[in-house]
Every structure is written in C-alpha cells, then in structure tokens.
Amino acid sequence: MTGQRPDVAAATRVVVKVGSSSLTTADGAIDGRRIAGLAEVLVGRVSAGGQAVLVSSGAIASGLAPLGLPRRPRDLATQQAAASVGQGLLMARYSAAFAAHGVQAGQILLTADDLMRRAHYRNAQRTLGRLLELGILPVVNENDTVATDEIRFGDNDRLAALVAHVIRAGALILLSDVDGLYDADPRQPGARRVGRVESRADLAGVSLGRARAGTGGMVTKVDAAMIATEAGIPTVVARAGQAAAALAGEPVGTYFAAHHRRPTTRQLWLAHAAAARGRLVLDAGAVRAVLGGRASLLPAGITGVEGEFDAGDPVDLCGPAGEVVARGLVNYDVAEIPALMGRTTRSLAAELGPEYEREVVHRDDLVILARPGRPARPLA
C-alpha cells in the first residue's frame, strides 16, 4: 500500500506520548477505558518483540475529582496539589492496565532541570535503558508537583522528543485529539490534513495556531517532531484512537520524516535540553567562522560576555546584534573571559602560559542553532 511507513513499523524501540485531552471524558475525568485501550496497543508492540516507553500527561486531571475540583484549576499551586494527588492514581491505573496483560510498568518523573543538567540527563538515560533491558515498560511524566514551565507550556511533547533521543528510539508517536497536522484550523471548511513533512520548508503557509496555557497544541507537537527528526527519529502525529495504526506504519496522521544524520547525544542535549548559563557576543568574523567553517570559538572573536557561568557550563554564542547563533560548553569561567577577549591564543600563551592556548568553545562541544543564509534564533 502506498504511503506505508516501514521505518515506524520496524522500529524496535518506540516512544508514545499521550496528552490529557486524549485520556479524559467530557467532564475532565480520567477515562479508564482509554487507558486500557492504550495499554493494549503498547503491550501488543512489546509482545511482538519491541520495546516501548509511554510519556503520559494526566496527573492534574486525575487529581481533580479527589480534591472536589469541578475543572482544571488556573493557579499553579492548586495545579501542583492536584498533580500530587493525581500522579499516584494515574500510575495505579496504568500499572493495573499493563498488569492485566502480564507487563510490569515503572514510573519515571522528570523535571526540565533533569534534562538541562548533563549529569542528570545521563542518569535518566541509564535508568530508562536499564528498565527496558529488564522488560519493564516505563511510564514517564513531567513532575508536575514541582515543575512550573512544563505545566504552563508543552504538554509533555518536547519531553517525549527528548526521551526518544535519550533512549535512541526508532520512532516517536505523538497522540492527540486531532488526527494530524492541518494546513489551517481543522474546524474550518476546506482545511486539509498534511500527510507528510520532509523538512521545515514544508510547513511554509501552514497555520499552527497558538498553544493555550497547559494544553499543548499543534505548535508544541510540531516543535517536538522537529527535535526528534533532527535526531534521526521519524515521528507521527495522530489521533489517540489511531495509535495501533500509527505504530503499524499505516498512513494515518502526519508523518515527519527523519533526517539521515543523527547528532551526538551531547549535540542534541546542547541544542534542546541544556539551559544556557550566560552568553558570549561574537564579532561578524567569528560568526562566519563558527557557522560556515565549523570552527572552534577563539578568544579573538569575542566582544562581550554576560551571565554567571563556570568552565564546562553551556553558553549561548550570539552575533553582533545579540541573535543566538550557536550554543557550546565554555572552557573558561565568566571572570576569565574579559581578559581574553580580542586576543590571539598565541599571545595569551606567551603571557599567561600554555594552558591559555586553547579554544573558548571547542567545535566538538558546540552545536549550531542558525545556518548561513537563515535567520538566527532571536535572543529570549
């Protein structure tokens, strides 16, 4: 059948993400039948010899009824309270649903900070890998009881893409209450589903709308798909009821084709998970060398420094106008940089010693966030 996706169907290890809207009833309560149905689909993948990780929202929704709340609270403190009550209940439902098929589930709660600090990132990688080796199906969720940003934005889509890279998944399935990406609001007459996206250029003219607070939306799913495909992981955005078909490689939803070059774990971590501790401002020549020549950043090309960082921390590399062009691990503390700016490594070594004849950011510890000829990422 034309349109089949053999890379998704053949993936040994998959990540499936489901949002709250796909798990709840019309009144906002968790629907046990939907959890049971999703569990059955994932168990089918495991029974066929594969491995699966589920990234699931729903902790806040699970806590509404026990707290007597008629709807999702607006204030952060009550959201966190609902998540505290609901997370255990949600996990109990998943554990029972998987156990009915003889599969053990394991809970992993992550915060953004766990993926922004490299040591924590590596710990998450080891834990997920070991769970899969032991035949456990990990259920991952944002730790909503302490998180702030992820409750308000993202709905776990970005987290799912990063988890897919962490475990070197062969495919990512993002389940939604909409059956894929449309070129306009799908409620509008004439809106057409986009079946395949090869690159960001295919999104030109596609209206993604805006994600509402705490609900995710197509914007976050497309962003997550771009993170995953840049890591060499094909991604499908589909309706929750299409989970089995999506995993089987059937032409449902929207398929985002993987890039052929898979970046290193460090590169993807730098680009999408690391939080910059400061920034270095570069002159135009240094920007050209970093972007076009894939060169290391030398002190001669630095014109300014901001932030509080130590050697080994991630920093943003910015052009003369402040636009972020790259991110890398810096080899000097912030206090050392001003004395190095604008000088050659040879002159620094002659004056200060041979240990100063090194790059400020080595090219192996640097990831490009802008391309020659493309607009650079604006500074947040």
mmCIF file of C-alpha atoms in Angstrom:
data_model
loop_
_atom_site.group_PDB
_atom_site.id
_atom_site.type_symbol
_atom_site.label_atom_id
_atom_site.label_comp_id
_atom_site.label_asym_id
_atom_site.label_seq_id
_atom_site.Cartn_x
_atom_site.Cartn_y
_atom_site.Cartn_z
ATOM 1 C CA MET A 1 0.000 0.000 0.000
ATOM 2 C CA THR A 2 1.382 3.404 -0.933
ATOM 3 C CA GLY A 3 2.061 5.679 1.993
ATOM 4 C CA GLN A 4 3.241 2.920 4.300
ATOM 5 C CA ARG A 5 5.979 3.900 6.781
ATOM 6 C CA PRO A 6 8.333 0.928 7.140
ATOM 7 C CA ASP A 7 10.739 2.809 9.420
ATOM 8 C CA VAL A 8 7.989 3.276 12.024
ATOM 9 C CA ALA A 9 6.608 -0.242 11.637
ATOM 10 C CA ALA A 10 10.072 -1.803 12.013
ATOM 11 C CA ALA A 11 11.249 0.353 14.944
ATOM 12 C CA THR A 12 12.472 -1.886 17.765
ATOM 13 C CA ARG A 13 12.140 0.833 20.386
ATOM 14 C CA VAL A 14 9.317 3.402 20.319
ATOM 15 C CA VAL A 15 8.163 6.323 22.434
ATOM 16 C CA VAL A 16 4.429 7.049 22.554
ATOM 17 C CA LYS A 17 3.165 10.278 24.077
ATOM 18 C CA VAL A 18 -0.457 10.870 25.073
ATOM 19 C CA GLY A 19 -1.929 14.105 26.409
ATOM 20 C CA SER A 20 -4.595 14.747 28.999
ATOM 21 C CA SER A 21 -7.229 15.580 26.386
ATOM 22 C CA SER A 22 -6.864 12.079 24.922
ATOM 23 C CA LEU A 23 -7.323 10.396 28.312
ATOM 24 C CA THR A 24 -10.255 12.305 29.793
ATOM 25 C CA THR A 25 -14.021 12.300 29.483
ATOM 26 C CA ALA A 26 -16.078 15.347 28.566
ATOM 27 C CA ASP A 27 -16.219 16.404 32.227
ATOM 28 C CA GLY A 28 -12.416 16.202 32.605
ATOM 29 C CA ALA A 29 -12.181 12.909 34.500
ATOM 30 C CA ILE A 30 -9.693 10.212 33.517
ATOM 31 C CA ASP A 31 -11.340 7.598 31.287
ATOM 32 C CA GLY A 32 -10.273 4.108 32.342
ATOM 33 C CA ARG A 33 -11.343 2.617 29.021
ATOM 34 C CA ARG A 34 -8.970 4.874 27.117
ATOM 35 C CA ILE A 35 -6.089 3.910 29.387
ATOM 36 C CA ALA A 36 -6.931 0.241 28.926
ATOM 37 C CA GLY A 37 -7.065 0.652 25.160
ATOM 38 C CA LEU A 38 -3.710 2.420 25.021
ATOM 39 C CA ALA A 39 -2.136 -0.192 27.275
ATOM 40 C CA GLU A 40 -3.393 -2.947 24.968
ATOM 41 C CA VAL A 41 -1.774 -1.273 21.963
ATOM 42 C CA LEU A 42 1.584 -0.876 23.698
ATOM 43 C CA VAL A 43 1.539 -4.409 25.054
ATOM 44 C CA GLY A 44 0.958 -5.596 21.502
ATOM 45 C CA ARG A 45 4.174 -3.885 20.464
ATOM 46 C CA VAL A 46 6.082 -5.434 23.362
ATOM 47 C CA SER A 47 4.606 -8.880 22.689
ATOM 48 C CA ALA A 48 5.851 -8.617 19.108
ATOM 49 C CA GLY A 49 9.403 -8.256 20.416
ATOM 50 C CA GLY A 50 9.669 -4.488 20.642
ATOM 51 C CA GLN A 51 10.231 -2.059 23.484
ATOM 52 C CA ALA A 52 8.034 0.896 24.368
ATOM 53 C CA VAL A 53 8.156 3.967 26.582
ATOM 54 C CA LEU A 54 4.951 5.832 27.361
ATOM 55 C CA VAL A 55 5.101 9.569 28.071
ATOM 56 C CA SER A 56 1.772 10.444 29.636
ATOM 57 C CA SER A 57 0.137 13.592 30.890
ATOM 58 C CA GLY A 58 -2.924 13.369 33.123
ATOM 59 C CA ALA A 59 -1.685 13.759 36.687
ATOM 60 C CA ILE A 60 -3.563 17.014 37.224
ATOM 61 C CA ALA A 61 -6.730 15.651 35.607
ATOM 62 C CA SER A 62 -6.550 12.564 37.829
ATOM 63 C CA GLY A 63 -6.442 14.743 40.937
ATOM 64 C CA LEU A 64 -9.495 16.871 40.178
ATOM 65 C CA ALA A 65 -12.227 14.524 41.463
ATOM 66 C CA PRO A 66 -10.438 13.517 44.698
ATOM 67 C CA LEU A 67 -9.967 17.196 45.523
ATOM 68 C CA GLY A 68 -13.560 18.030 44.628
ATOM 69 C CA LEU A 69 -12.488 20.374 41.835
ATOM 70 C CA PRO A 70 -15.040 20.765 39.010
ATOM 71 C CA ARG A 71 -12.437 21.802 36.433
ATOM 72 C CA ARG A 72 -8.706 22.255 35.933
ATOM 73 C CA PRO A 73 -7.505 24.977 38.339
ATOM 74 C CA ARG A 74 -5.895 28.094 36.956
ATOM 75 C CA ASP A 75 -3.430 28.840 39.746
ATOM 76 C CA LEU A 76 -0.123 26.992 39.827
ATOM 77 C CA ALA A 77 -0.263 25.958 43.493
ATOM 78 C CA THR A 78 -3.607 24.168 43.058
ATOM 79 C CA GLN A 79 -2.386 22.557 39.833
ATOM 80 C CA GLN A 80 0.582 21.201 41.741
ATOM 81 C CA ALA A 81 -1.663 19.983 44.566
ATOM 82 C CA ALA A 82 -3.895 18.204 42.058
ATOM 83 C CA ALA A 83 -0.837 16.641 40.430
ATOM 84 C CA SER A 84 0.418 15.457 43.818
ATOM 85 C CA VAL A 85 -2.835 13.588 44.447
ATOM 86 C CA GLY A 86 -3.390 12.532 40.860
ATOM 87 C CA GLN A 87 0.020 11.182 39.867
ATOM 88 C CA GLY A 88 -0.229 8.133 42.127
ATOM 89 C CA LEU A 89 -3.781 7.449 40.982
ATOM 90 C CA LEU A 90 -2.784 7.771 37.317
ATOM 91 C CA MET A 91 0.147 5.413 37.764
ATOM 92 C CA ALA A 92 -2.050 2.916 39.590
ATOM 93 C CA ARG A 93 -4.391 2.850 36.598
ATOM 94 C CA TYR A 94 -1.516 2.287 34.196
ATOM 95 C CA SER A 95 0.038 -0.393 36.399
ATOM 96 C CA ALA A 96 -3.262 -2.287 36.547
ATOM 97 C CA ALA A 97 -3.875 -1.908 32.817
ATOM 98 C CA PHE A 98 -0.434 -3.259 31.888
ATOM 99 C CA ALA A 99 -0.511 -5.958 34.577
ATOM 100 C CA ALA A 100 -3.714 -7.322 33.042
ATOM 101 C CA HIS A 101 -1.523 -8.289 30.080
ATOM 102 C CA GLY A 102 1.394 -9.542 32.157
ATOM 103 C CA VAL A 103 3.559 -6.454 31.675
ATOM 104 C CA GLN A 104 5.193 -4.544 34.551
ATOM 105 C CA ALA A 105 5.166 -0.747 34.409
ATOM 106 C CA GLY A 106 7.722 1.554 36.034
ATOM 107 C CA GLN A 107 7.236 5.227 36.871
ATOM 108 C CA ILE A 108 9.751 7.945 35.993
ATOM 109 C CA LEU A 109 9.064 11.577 36.925
ATOM 110 C CA LEU A 110 11.265 14.204 35.315
ATOM 111 C CA THR A 111 11.573 17.962 35.515
ATOM 112 C CA ALA A 112 13.080 20.217 32.903
ATOM 113 C CA ASP A 113 16.094 20.555 35.166
ATOM 114 C CA ASP A 114 16.716 16.800 34.910
ATOM 115 C CA LEU A 115 17.342 17.218 31.190
ATOM 116 C CA MET A 116 19.076 20.582 31.430
ATOM 117 C CA ARG A 117 21.923 19.303 33.601
ATOM 118 C CA ARG A 118 24.139 16.857 31.798
ATOM 119 C CA ALA A 119 24.781 14.611 34.809
ATOM 120 C CA HIS A 120 21.020 14.287 35.406
ATOM 121 C CA TYR A 121 20.476 13.680 31.689
ATOM 122 C CA ARG A 122 22.921 10.788 31.759
ATOM 123 C CA ASN A 123 21.274 9.365 34.887
ATOM 124 C CA ALA A 124 17.877 9.414 33.160
ATOM 125 C CA GLN A 125 19.447 7.706 30.156
ATOM 126 C CA ARG A 126 20.896 4.903 32.274
ATOM 127 C CA THR A 127 17.676 4.377 34.221
ATOM 128 C CA LEU A 128 15.466 4.209 31.141
ATOM 129 C CA GLY A 129 17.889 1.883 29.406
ATOM 130 C CA ARG A 130 18.048 -0.479 32.340
ATOM 131 C CA LEU A 131 14.265 -0.586 32.739
ATOM 132 C CA LEU A 132 13.908 -1.577 29.097
ATOM 133 C CA GLU A 133 16.595 -4.228 29.466
ATOM 134 C CA LEU A 134 14.629 -5.688 32.385
ATOM 135 C CA GLY A 135 11.445 -5.859 30.332
ATOM 136 C CA ILE A 136 9.738 -3.001 32.197
ATOM 137 C CA LEU A 137 7.540 -0.529 30.330
ATOM 138 C CA PRO A 138 8.498 2.949 31.619
ATOM 139 C CA VAL A 139 5.725 5.487 32.105
ATOM 140 C CA VAL A 140 7.258 8.971 32.046
ATOM 141 C CA ASN A 141 5.620 12.200 33.139
ATOM 142 C CA GLU A 142 6.702 15.704 33.937
ATOM 143 C CA ASN A 143 6.996 16.044 37.708
ATOM 144 C CA ASP A 144 4.077 18.459 37.885
ATOM 145 C CA THR A 145 4.223 18.753 41.676
ATOM 146 C CA VAL A 146 7.396 20.840 41.461
ATOM 147 C CA ALA A 147 7.617 21.900 37.795
ATOM 148 C CA THR A 148 6.475 25.292 36.622
ATOM 149 C CA ASP A 149 7.239 25.823 32.932
ATOM 150 C CA GLU A 150 6.043 22.421 31.761
ATOM 151 C CA ILE A 151 2.672 22.800 33.450
ATOM 152 C CA ARG A 152 2.120 26.007 31.519
ATOM 153 C CA PHE A 153 3.616 25.099 28.156
ATOM 154 C CA GLY A 154 4.394 21.983 26.146
ATOM 155 C CA ASP A 155 2.062 19.292 27.472
ATOM 156 C CA ASN A 156 4.994 16.842 27.521
ATOM 157 C CA ASP A 157 5.529 16.907 23.740
ATOM 158 C CA ARG A 158 9.056 18.288 23.993
ATOM 159 C CA LEU A 159 9.782 15.938 26.871
ATOM 160 C CA ALA A 160 8.699 12.988 24.707
ATOM 161 C CA ALA A 161 11.035 14.056 21.900
ATOM 162 C CA LEU A 162 13.960 14.309 24.307
ATOM 163 C CA VAL A 163 13.131 10.943 25.861
ATOM 164 C CA ALA A 164 13.069 9.451 22.362
ATOM 165 C CA HIS A 165 16.604 10.684 21.833
ATOM 166 C CA VAL A 166 17.729 9.635 25.308
ATOM 167 C CA ILE A 167 16.759 6.007 24.631
ATOM 168 C CA ARG A 168 17.741 6.126 20.930
ATOM 169 C CA ALA A 169 14.208 5.279 19.862
ATOM 170 C CA GLY A 170 13.398 4.212 16.330
ATOM 171 C CA ALA A 171 10.114 6.135 16.226
ATOM 172 C CA LEU A 172 8.073 8.715 18.154
ATOM 173 C CA ILE A 173 4.260 8.739 18.152
ATOM 174 C CA LEU A 174 2.535 11.886 19.446
ATOM 175 C CA LEU A 175 -1.120 11.147 20.160
ATOM 176 C CA SER A 176 -3.606 13.980 20.116
ATOM 177 C CA ASP A 177 -7.318 14.666 19.916
ATOM 178 C CA VAL A 178 -6.746 15.792 16.302
ATOM 179 C CA ASP A 179 -5.839 13.348 13.539
ATOM 180 C CA GLY A 180 -2.679 15.137 12.431
ATOM 181 C CA LEU A 181 -1.405 18.480 11.233
ATOM 182 C CA TYR A 182 -3.723 20.548 9.032
ATOM 183 C CA ASP A 183 -2.837 23.432 6.736
ATOM 184 C CA ALA A 184 -5.404 25.554 8.605
ATOM 185 C CA ASP A 185 -7.733 25.231 11.566
ATOM 186 C CA PRO A 186 -9.262 21.756 11.021
ATOM 187 C CA ARG A 187 -12.653 23.153 12.062
ATOM 188 C CA GLN A 188 -12.633 25.404 9.009
ATOM 189 C CA PRO A 189 -14.154 24.198 5.732
ATOM 190 C CA GLY A 190 -11.505 23.234 3.220
ATOM 191 C CA ALA A 191 -8.736 22.601 5.767
ATOM 192 C CA ARG A 192 -6.588 19.698 4.576
ATOM 193 C CA ARG A 193 -4.514 17.273 6.573
ATOM 194 C CA VAL A 194 -0.793 17.360 5.823
ATOM 195 C CA GLY A 195 0.216 13.753 5.262
ATOM 196 C CA ARG A 196 3.990 14.108 5.191
ATOM 197 C CA VAL A 197 6.559 16.683 6.277
ATOM 198 C CA GLU A 198 10.106 16.297 4.977
ATOM 199 C CA SER A 199 11.564 19.497 6.425
ATOM 200 C CA ARG A 200 10.632 22.823 7.955
ATOM 201 C CA ALA A 201 10.206 24.190 4.429
ATOM 202 C CA ASP A 202 7.093 22.020 4.057
ATOM 203 C CA LEU A 203 5.485 23.984 6.887
ATOM 204 C CA ALA A 204 5.516 27.252 4.947
ATOM 205 C CA GLY A 205 1.973 28.524 4.777
ATOM 206 C CA VAL A 206 0.722 26.108 7.440
ATOM 207 C CA SER A 207 -1.123 27.860 10.255
ATOM 208 C CA LEU A 208 -0.298 26.187 13.558
ATOM 209 C CA GLY A 209 -2.321 28.449 15.794
ATOM 210 C CA ARG A 210 -1.189 29.072 19.356
ATOM 211 C CA ALA A 211 -0.944 26.657 22.239
ATOM 212 C CA ARG A 212 -3.108 27.553 25.215
ATOM 213 C CA ALA A 213 -1.629 27.501 28.693
ATOM 214 C CA GLY A 214 -1.270 23.983 29.978
ATOM 215 C CA THR A 215 -2.889 22.302 26.985
ATOM 216 C CA GLY A 216 -0.067 21.893 24.496
ATOM 217 C CA GLY A 217 -1.437 22.117 20.978
ATOM 218 C CA MET A 218 -0.158 21.550 17.456
ATOM 219 C CA VAL A 219 2.619 24.113 17.883
ATOM 220 C CA THR A 220 4.304 22.031 20.576
ATOM 221 C CA LYS A 221 3.783 18.815 18.622
ATOM 222 C CA VAL A 222 5.449 20.234 15.532
ATOM 223 C CA ASP A 223 8.310 21.579 17.648
ATOM 224 C CA ALA A 224 8.700 18.144 19.248
ATOM 225 C CA ALA A 225 8.614 16.476 15.843
ATOM 226 C CA MET A 226 11.382 18.777 14.633
ATOM 227 C CA ILE A 227 13.538 17.894 17.655
ATOM 228 C CA ALA A 228 13.002 14.178 17.063
ATOM 229 C CA THR A 229 13.543 14.213 13.307
ATOM 230 C CA GLU A 230 16.742 16.215 13.730
ATOM 231 C CA ALA A 231 17.852 13.319 15.925
ATOM 232 C CA GLY A 232 17.083 10.831 13.162
ATOM 233 C CA ILE A 233 13.774 9.679 14.665
ATOM 234 C CA PRO A 234 10.682 9.541 12.399
ATOM 235 C CA THR A 235 7.627 10.989 14.100
ATOM 236 C CA VAL A 236 3.885 10.605 13.627
ATOM 237 C CA VAL A 237 1.219 12.938 14.993
ATOM 238 C CA ALA A 238 -2.135 11.146 15.068
ATOM 239 C CA ARG A 239 -5.409 10.823 16.937
ATOM 240 C CA ALA A 240 -5.222 8.687 20.092
ATOM 241 C CA GLY A 241 -7.640 6.189 18.575
ATOM 242 C CA GLN A 242 -5.180 5.693 15.711
ATOM 243 C CA ALA A 243 -2.335 4.551 17.966
ATOM 244 C CA ALA A 244 -2.263 0.973 16.693
ATOM 245 C CA ALA A 245 -2.379 2.073 13.059
ATOM 246 C CA ALA A 246 0.329 4.677 13.598
ATOM 247 C CA LEU A 247 2.649 2.123 15.230
ATOM 248 C CA ALA A 248 1.963 -0.319 12.391
ATOM 249 C CA GLY A 249 3.214 2.242 9.881
ATOM 250 C CA GLU A 250 -0.162 2.840 8.303
ATOM 251 C CA PRO A 251 -0.657 6.222 6.587
ATOM 252 C CA VAL A 252 -2.624 7.913 9.361
ATOM 253 C CA GLY A 253 -1.976 11.308 10.893
ATOM 254 C CA THR A 254 1.022 13.338 9.795
ATOM 255 C CA TYR A 255 4.392 11.706 9.228
ATOM 256 C CA PHE A 256 7.557 13.729 9.861
ATOM 257 C CA ALA A 257 10.498 12.207 8.025
ATOM 258 C CA ALA A 258 13.736 11.683 9.936
ATOM 259 C CA HIS A 259 16.943 13.416 8.925
ATOM 260 C CA HIS A 260 19.618 10.986 7.851
ATOM 261 C CA ARG A 261 22.305 12.425 10.108
ATOM 262 C CA ARG A 262 21.762 11.632 13.785
ATOM 263 C CA PRO A 263 23.576 14.138 16.024
ATOM 264 C CA THR A 264 25.522 13.030 19.045
ATOM 265 C CA THR A 265 23.760 12.924 22.393
ATOM 266 C CA ARG A 266 25.797 15.906 23.506
ATOM 267 C CA GLN A 267 24.810 17.952 20.451
ATOM 268 C CA LEU A 268 21.108 17.311 20.888
ATOM 269 C CA TRP A 269 21.344 17.929 24.615
ATOM 270 C CA LEU A 270 23.028 21.265 23.959
ATOM 271 C CA ALA A 271 20.507 22.301 21.313
ATOM 272 C CA HIS A 272 17.259 21.340 23.016
ATOM 273 C CA ALA A 273 17.720 20.395 26.664
ATOM 274 C CA ALA A 274 20.542 22.488 28.050
ATOM 275 C CA ALA A 275 19.853 25.853 29.661
ATOM 276 C CA ALA A 276 22.474 28.448 28.804
ATOM 277 C CA ARG A 277 24.142 29.960 31.879
ATOM 278 C CA GLY A 278 25.370 33.020 30.014
ATOM 279 C CA ARG A 279 26.265 34.346 26.590
ATOM 280 C CA LEU A 280 29.260 35.358 24.561
ATOM 281 C CA VAL A 281 28.917 38.074 21.920
ATOM 282 C CA LEU A 282 30.927 37.444 18.754
ATOM 283 C CA ASP A 283 32.126 39.757 16.015
ATOM 284 C CA ALA A 284 30.968 39.142 12.439
ATOM 285 C CA GLY A 285 34.125 37.235 11.514
ATOM 286 C CA ALA A 286 33.750 34.821 14.403
ATOM 287 C CA VAL A 287 30.103 34.221 13.490
ATOM 288 C CA ARG A 288 31.118 33.349 9.929
ATOM 289 C CA ALA A 289 33.850 31.019 11.173
ATOM 290 C CA VAL A 290 31.517 29.211 13.581
ATOM 291 C CA LEU A 291 28.568 28.928 11.182
ATOM 292 C CA GLY A 292 30.284 28.473 7.857
ATOM 293 C CA GLY A 293 33.583 26.939 8.783
ATOM 294 C CA ARG A 294 32.504 24.759 11.701
ATOM 295 C CA ALA A 295 35.413 26.300 13.588
ATOM 296 C CA SER A 296 36.020 26.460 17.312
ATOM 297 C CA LEU A 297 35.419 29.786 19.030
ATOM 298 C CA LEU A 298 38.692 31.558 19.805
ATOM 299 C CA PRO A 299 39.071 34.498 22.214
ATOM 300 C CA ALA A 300 39.992 36.864 19.366
ATOM 301 C CA GLY A 301 36.407 36.806 18.072
ATOM 302 C CA ILE A 302 34.661 37.637 21.371
ATOM 303 C CA THR A 303 33.480 41.195 22.012
ATOM 304 C CA GLY A 304 31.279 40.751 25.091
ATOM 305 C CA VAL A 305 30.273 38.390 27.890
ATOM 306 C CA GLU A 306 27.224 38.176 30.158
ATOM 307 C CA GLY A 307 25.877 35.838 32.802
ATOM 308 C CA GLU A 308 27.241 33.722 35.618
ATOM 309 C CA PHE A 309 28.942 30.533 34.487
ATOM 310 C CA ASP A 310 31.824 28.233 35.263
ATOM 311 C CA ALA A 311 34.099 26.307 32.933
ATOM 312 C CA GLY A 312 32.108 23.448 31.411
ATOM 313 C CA ASP A 313 28.729 25.232 31.516
ATOM 314 C CA PRO A 314 26.553 25.741 28.395
ATOM 315 C CA VAL A 315 26.611 29.284 26.992
ATOM 316 C CA ASP A 316 24.887 30.904 24.024
ATOM 317 C CA LEU A 317 27.063 32.313 21.249
ATOM 318 C CA CYS A 318 25.493 35.479 19.858
ATOM 319 C CA GLY A 319 26.077 37.632 16.822
ATOM 320 C CA PRO A 320 26.803 41.372 16.946
ATOM 321 C CA ALA A 321 23.075 42.185 17.188
ATOM 322 C CA GLY A 322 22.528 39.722 20.051
ATOM 323 C CA GLU A 323 20.941 36.935 17.980
ATOM 324 C CA VAL A 324 21.751 33.412 19.186
ATOM 325 C CA VAL A 325 23.684 31.506 16.520
ATOM 326 C CA ALA A 326 25.121 28.567 18.495
ATOM 327 C CA ARG A 327 25.486 27.025 21.929
ATOM 328 C CA GLY A 328 28.502 25.349 23.440
ATOM 329 C CA LEU A 329 30.369 24.261 26.537
ATOM 330 C CA VAL A 330 32.751 27.004 27.598
ATOM 331 C CA ASN A 331 36.319 26.260 28.712
ATOM 332 C CA TYR A 332 36.711 29.319 30.976
ATOM 333 C CA ASP A 333 34.901 30.873 33.925
ATOM 334 C CA VAL A 334 33.000 34.102 33.290
ATOM 335 C CA ALA A 335 35.577 36.060 35.315
ATOM 336 C CA GLU A 336 38.376 34.946 32.984
ATOM 337 C CA ILE A 337 36.744 35.893 29.681
ATOM 338 C CA PRO A 338 37.149 39.728 29.709
ATOM 339 C CA ALA A 339 40.951 39.468 29.873
ATOM 340 C CA LEU A 340 40.943 37.088 26.886
ATOM 341 C CA MET A 341 38.598 38.946 24.527
ATOM 342 C CA GLY A 342 40.063 40.116 21.242
ATOM 343 C CA ARG A 343 43.410 38.405 21.776
ATOM 344 C CA THR A 344 45.078 35.537 19.939
ATOM 345 C CA THR A 345 45.736 32.257 21.695
ATOM 346 C CA ARG A 346 49.426 32.628 20.847
ATOM 347 C CA SER A 347 49.767 35.955 22.645
ATOM 348 C CA LEU A 348 47.783 34.648 25.615
ATOM 349 C CA ALA A 349 50.002 31.580 25.878
ATOM 350 C CA ALA A 350 53.138 33.714 25.707
ATOM 351 C CA GLU A 351 51.894 35.965 28.515
ATOM 352 C CA LEU A 352 49.885 33.638 30.740
ATOM 353 C CA GLY A 353 51.200 30.166 29.994
ATOM 354 C CA PRO A 354 50.488 27.268 27.604
ATOM 355 C CA GLU A 355 47.192 26.370 29.294
ATOM 356 C CA TYR A 356 45.716 29.509 27.721
ATOM 357 C CA GLU A 357 46.481 28.340 24.191
ATOM 358 C CA ARG A 358 43.079 26.725 23.832
ATOM 359 C CA GLU A 359 39.645 27.484 22.438
ATOM 360 C CA VAL A 360 36.975 29.248 24.442
ATOM 361 C CA VAL A 361 34.495 26.739 22.976
ATOM 362 C CA HIS A 362 35.795 23.711 21.080
ATOM 363 C CA ARG A 363 33.922 22.784 17.918
ATOM 364 C CA ASP A 364 33.245 19.283 19.288
ATOM 365 C CA ASP A 365 31.364 20.895 22.201
ATOM 366 C CA LEU A 366 29.359 23.275 20.017
ATOM 367 C CA VAL A 367 26.004 22.994 18.253
ATOM 368 C CA ILE A 368 24.825 25.374 15.543
ATOM 369 C CA LEU A 369 21.403 26.959 16.115
ATOM 370 C CA ALA A 370 21.401 29.063 12.934
ATOM 371 C CA ARG A 371 22.537 28.266 9.411
ATOM 372 C CA PRO A 372 24.332 30.501 6.914
ATOM 373 C CA GLY A 373 21.661 32.335 4.947
ATOM 374 C CA ARG A 374 18.928 31.633 7.516
ATOM 375 C CA PRO A 375 17.662 33.988 10.196
ATOM 376 C CA ALA A 376 19.312 33.346 13.526
ATOM 377 C CA ARG A 377 17.341 32.472 16.619
ATOM 378 C CA PRO A 378 16.255 35.639 18.451
ATOM 379 C CA LEU A 379 17.552 36.112 21.948
ATOM 380 C CA ALA A 380 14.920 35.218 24.545
#
